[in-house]
Coordinates of C-alpha atoms in Angstrom, one line a residue:
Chain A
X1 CA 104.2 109.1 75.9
X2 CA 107.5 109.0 78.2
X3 CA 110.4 109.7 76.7
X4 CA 113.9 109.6 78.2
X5 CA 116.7 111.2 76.2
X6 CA 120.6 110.4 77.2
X7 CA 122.7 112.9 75.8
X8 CA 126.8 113.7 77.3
X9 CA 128.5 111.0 76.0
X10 CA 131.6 110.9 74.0
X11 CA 135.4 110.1 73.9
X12 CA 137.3 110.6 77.0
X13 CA 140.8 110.5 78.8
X14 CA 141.2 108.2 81.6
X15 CA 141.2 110.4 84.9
X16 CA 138.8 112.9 82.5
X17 CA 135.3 114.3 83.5
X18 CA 132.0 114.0 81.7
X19 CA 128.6 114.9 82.4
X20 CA 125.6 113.3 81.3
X21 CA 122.3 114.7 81.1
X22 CA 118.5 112.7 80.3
X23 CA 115.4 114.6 79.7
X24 CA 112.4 113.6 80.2
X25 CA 109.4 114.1 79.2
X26 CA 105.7 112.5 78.9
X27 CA 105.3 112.1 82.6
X28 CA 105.0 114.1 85.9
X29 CA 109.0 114.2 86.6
X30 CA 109.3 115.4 90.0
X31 CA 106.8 112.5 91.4
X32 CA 109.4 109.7 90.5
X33 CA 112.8 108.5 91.2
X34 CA 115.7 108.0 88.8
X35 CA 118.1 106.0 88.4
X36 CA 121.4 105.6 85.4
X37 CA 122.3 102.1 84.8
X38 CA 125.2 101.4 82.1
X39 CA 126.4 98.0 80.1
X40 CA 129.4 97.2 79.2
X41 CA 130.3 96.7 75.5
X42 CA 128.5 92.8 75.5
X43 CA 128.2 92.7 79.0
X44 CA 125.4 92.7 81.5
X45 CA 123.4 95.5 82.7
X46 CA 124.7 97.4 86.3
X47 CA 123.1 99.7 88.0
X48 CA 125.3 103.0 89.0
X49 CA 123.1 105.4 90.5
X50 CA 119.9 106.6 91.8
X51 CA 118.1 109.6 92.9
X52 CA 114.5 110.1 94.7
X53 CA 111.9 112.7 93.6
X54 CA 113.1 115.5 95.7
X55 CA 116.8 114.8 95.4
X56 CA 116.4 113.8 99.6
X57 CA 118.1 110.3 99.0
X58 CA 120.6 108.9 96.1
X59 CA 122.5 106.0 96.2
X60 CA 125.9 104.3 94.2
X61 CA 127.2 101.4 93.4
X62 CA 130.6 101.1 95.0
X63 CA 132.5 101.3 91.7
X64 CA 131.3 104.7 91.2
X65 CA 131.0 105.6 94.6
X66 CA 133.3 108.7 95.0
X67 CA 133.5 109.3 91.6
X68 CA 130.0 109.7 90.2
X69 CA 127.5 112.4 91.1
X70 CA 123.9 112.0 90.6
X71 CA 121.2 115.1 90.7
X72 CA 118.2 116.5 89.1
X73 CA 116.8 119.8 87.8
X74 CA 112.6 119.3 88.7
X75 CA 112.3 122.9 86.8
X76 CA 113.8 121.6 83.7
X77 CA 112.6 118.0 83.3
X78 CA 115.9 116.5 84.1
X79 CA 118.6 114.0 85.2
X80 CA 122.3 114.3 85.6
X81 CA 125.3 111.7 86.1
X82 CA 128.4 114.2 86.4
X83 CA 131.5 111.6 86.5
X84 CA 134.9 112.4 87.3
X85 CA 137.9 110.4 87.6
X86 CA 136.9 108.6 84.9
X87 CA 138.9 105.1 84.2
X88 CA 138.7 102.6 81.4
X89 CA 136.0 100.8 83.2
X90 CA 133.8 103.0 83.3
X91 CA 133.2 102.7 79.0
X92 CA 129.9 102.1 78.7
X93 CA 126.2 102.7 77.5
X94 CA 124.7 104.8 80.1
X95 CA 120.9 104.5 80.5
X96 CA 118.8 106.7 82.1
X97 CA 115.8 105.1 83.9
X98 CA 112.0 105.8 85.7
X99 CA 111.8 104.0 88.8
X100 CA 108.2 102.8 89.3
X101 CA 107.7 105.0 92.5
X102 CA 108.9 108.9 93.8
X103 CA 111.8 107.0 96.0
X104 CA 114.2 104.4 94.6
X105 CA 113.1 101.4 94.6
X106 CA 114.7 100.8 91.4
X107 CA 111.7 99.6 89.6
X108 CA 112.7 100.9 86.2
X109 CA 109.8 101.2 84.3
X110 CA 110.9 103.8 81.4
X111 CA 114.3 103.5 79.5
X112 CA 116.1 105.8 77.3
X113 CA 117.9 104.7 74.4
X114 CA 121.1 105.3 76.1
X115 CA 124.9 107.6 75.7
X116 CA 128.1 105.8 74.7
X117 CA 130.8 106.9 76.9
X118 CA 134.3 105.5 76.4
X119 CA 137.2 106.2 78.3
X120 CA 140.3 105.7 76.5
X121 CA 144.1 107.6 76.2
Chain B
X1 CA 125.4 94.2 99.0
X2 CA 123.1 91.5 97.8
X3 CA 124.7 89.3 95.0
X4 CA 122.2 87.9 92.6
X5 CA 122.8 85.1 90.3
X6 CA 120.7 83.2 87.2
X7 CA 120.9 80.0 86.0
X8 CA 121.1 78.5 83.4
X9 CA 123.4 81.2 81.5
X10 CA 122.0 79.6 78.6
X11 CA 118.8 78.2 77.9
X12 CA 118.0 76.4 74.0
X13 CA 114.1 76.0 73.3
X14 CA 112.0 75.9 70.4
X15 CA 108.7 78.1 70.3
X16 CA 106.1 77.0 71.9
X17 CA 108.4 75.3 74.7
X18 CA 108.1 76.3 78.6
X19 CA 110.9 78.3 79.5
X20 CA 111.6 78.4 83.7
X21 CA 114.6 80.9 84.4
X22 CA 116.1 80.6 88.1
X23 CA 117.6 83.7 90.4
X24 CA 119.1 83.3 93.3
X25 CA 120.0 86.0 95.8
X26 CA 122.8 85.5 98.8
X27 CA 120.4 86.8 101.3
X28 CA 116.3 87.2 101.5
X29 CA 115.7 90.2 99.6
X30 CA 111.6 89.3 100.3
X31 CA 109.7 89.7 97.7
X32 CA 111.9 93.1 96.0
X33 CA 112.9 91.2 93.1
X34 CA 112.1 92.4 89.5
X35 CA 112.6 90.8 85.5
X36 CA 113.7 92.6 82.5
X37 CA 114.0 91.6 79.1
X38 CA 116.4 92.8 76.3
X39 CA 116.6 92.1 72.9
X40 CA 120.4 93.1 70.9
X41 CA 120.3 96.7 70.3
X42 CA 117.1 97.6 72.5
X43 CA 116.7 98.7 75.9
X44 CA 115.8 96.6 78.5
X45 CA 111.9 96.3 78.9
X46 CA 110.3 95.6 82.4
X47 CA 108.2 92.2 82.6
X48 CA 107.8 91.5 86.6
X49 CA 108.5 93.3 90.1
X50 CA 107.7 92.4 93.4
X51 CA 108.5 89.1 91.8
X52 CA 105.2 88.3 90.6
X53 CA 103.6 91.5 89.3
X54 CA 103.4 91.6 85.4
X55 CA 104.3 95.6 84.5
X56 CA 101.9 97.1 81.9
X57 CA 101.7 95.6 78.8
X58 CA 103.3 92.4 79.3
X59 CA 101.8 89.1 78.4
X60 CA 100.1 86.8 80.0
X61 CA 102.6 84.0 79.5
X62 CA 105.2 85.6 81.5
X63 CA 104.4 85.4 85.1
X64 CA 107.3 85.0 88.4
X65 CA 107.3 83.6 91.6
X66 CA 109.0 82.9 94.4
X67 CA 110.7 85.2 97.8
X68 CA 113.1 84.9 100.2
X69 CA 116.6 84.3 98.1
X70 CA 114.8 81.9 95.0
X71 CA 113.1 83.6 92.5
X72 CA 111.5 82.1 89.0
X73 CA 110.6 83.1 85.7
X74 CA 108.4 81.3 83.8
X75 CA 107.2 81.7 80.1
X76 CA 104.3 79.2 79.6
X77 CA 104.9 79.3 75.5
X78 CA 107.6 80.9 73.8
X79 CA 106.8 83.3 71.1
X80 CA 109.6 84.0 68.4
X81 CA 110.0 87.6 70.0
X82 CA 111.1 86.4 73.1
X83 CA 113.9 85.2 72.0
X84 CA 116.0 87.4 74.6
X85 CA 118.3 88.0 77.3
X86 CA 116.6 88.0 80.7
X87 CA 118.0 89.4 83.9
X88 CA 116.6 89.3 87.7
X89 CA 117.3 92.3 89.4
X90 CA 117.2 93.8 93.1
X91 CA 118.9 97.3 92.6
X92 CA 121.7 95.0 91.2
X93 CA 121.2 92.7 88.7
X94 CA 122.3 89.6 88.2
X95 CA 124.2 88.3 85.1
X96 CA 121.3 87.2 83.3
X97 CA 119.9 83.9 81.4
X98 CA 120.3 83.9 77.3
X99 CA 116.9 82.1 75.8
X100 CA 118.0 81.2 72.5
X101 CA 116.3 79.1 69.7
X102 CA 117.2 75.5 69.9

């Protein structure tokens, strides 16, 4: 069975750093992509970041871009968002994601449950 | 970046009802266009990519359609589970369709 577990999330100042990890386990990890999408408190869901098999190609969404750091750990079964200069938009539920394939096509196949990171003073 | 968006926001049925959910994307994103479903409290669930392939699991009454920029999702029945919010996605997603019990 896959399982994707979010853990990192917390309270945090604006301008702060926080680093989220997902592990993952049920599948073979280093033949997929990954990806951490977050929503908003009742908003919509945005994709922030993705990150192919071998860590050869990741990608941002503009609001993060600069900001947000996506890697993995192949060894350990695991995903990483490390996020810096963190601002009041940025509070959100932070999934981590499966794509469907080993580069991101950001199918997401697999979702965790997600981390709760708010940024607030 | 490609801009998706759904309509209608919100969409009132009963079960049993045909629900069809429309995206639109501001240029041709071919046929990359996938569906998800989430329910309050739940993680979004996969039900279509390559905008007409059903993902493991799903049902039979949900099937999509459609390339280029206009994309649909139709559920042929409506079950009381799927009761949901529905977004189209290509990377980003769009802002999604409400289906909520007339």
């Amino acid at each position: 069975e896959v399982q994707l577990v979010e853990s990192g999330g917390g309270l945090v100042q604006p301008g702060r750093s926080l680093r989220l990890s997902c592990a993952a386990s049920g599948f073979t990890f280093d033949d997929y992509a990954m990806h951490w999408v977050r929503q908003a408190p009742g908003k919509g869901l945005e994709w922030v970041s993705g990150i192919s098999w071998n860590s050869g190609s990741t990608g941002y969404a503009d609001s993060v871009k600069g900001r947000f750091t996506i890697s993995r750990d192949n060894a350990k079964n695991s995903l990483y968002l490390q996020m810096n200069s963190l601002r009041a938009e940025d509070t959100a539920l932070y999934y981590c994601a499966k794509d469907l394939y080993s580069v991101p096509a950001a199918i997401l196949v697999y979702w965790g449950q997600g981390t709760l990171v708010t940024v607030s003073s | 970046e490609i801009v998706l968006t759904q309509s209608p926001a919100t969409l009132s049925l009963s079960p049993g009802e045909r629900a069809t959910l429309s995206c639109r994307a501001s240029q041709s994103v071919s046929s990359y266009l996938a569906w998800y479903q989430q329910k309050p409290g739940q993680a979004p669930r996969l039900l279509i990519y390559d905008a007409s392939n059903r993902a493991t699991g799903i049902p039979a009454r949900f099937s999509g359609s459609g390339s280029g920029t206009d994309f649909t999702l139709t559920i042929s029945s409506l079950e009381p589970e799927d009761f949901a919010v529905y977004y189209c996605q290509q990377r980003f997603f769009g802002p999604g369709t409400k289906v909520d019990i007339k």
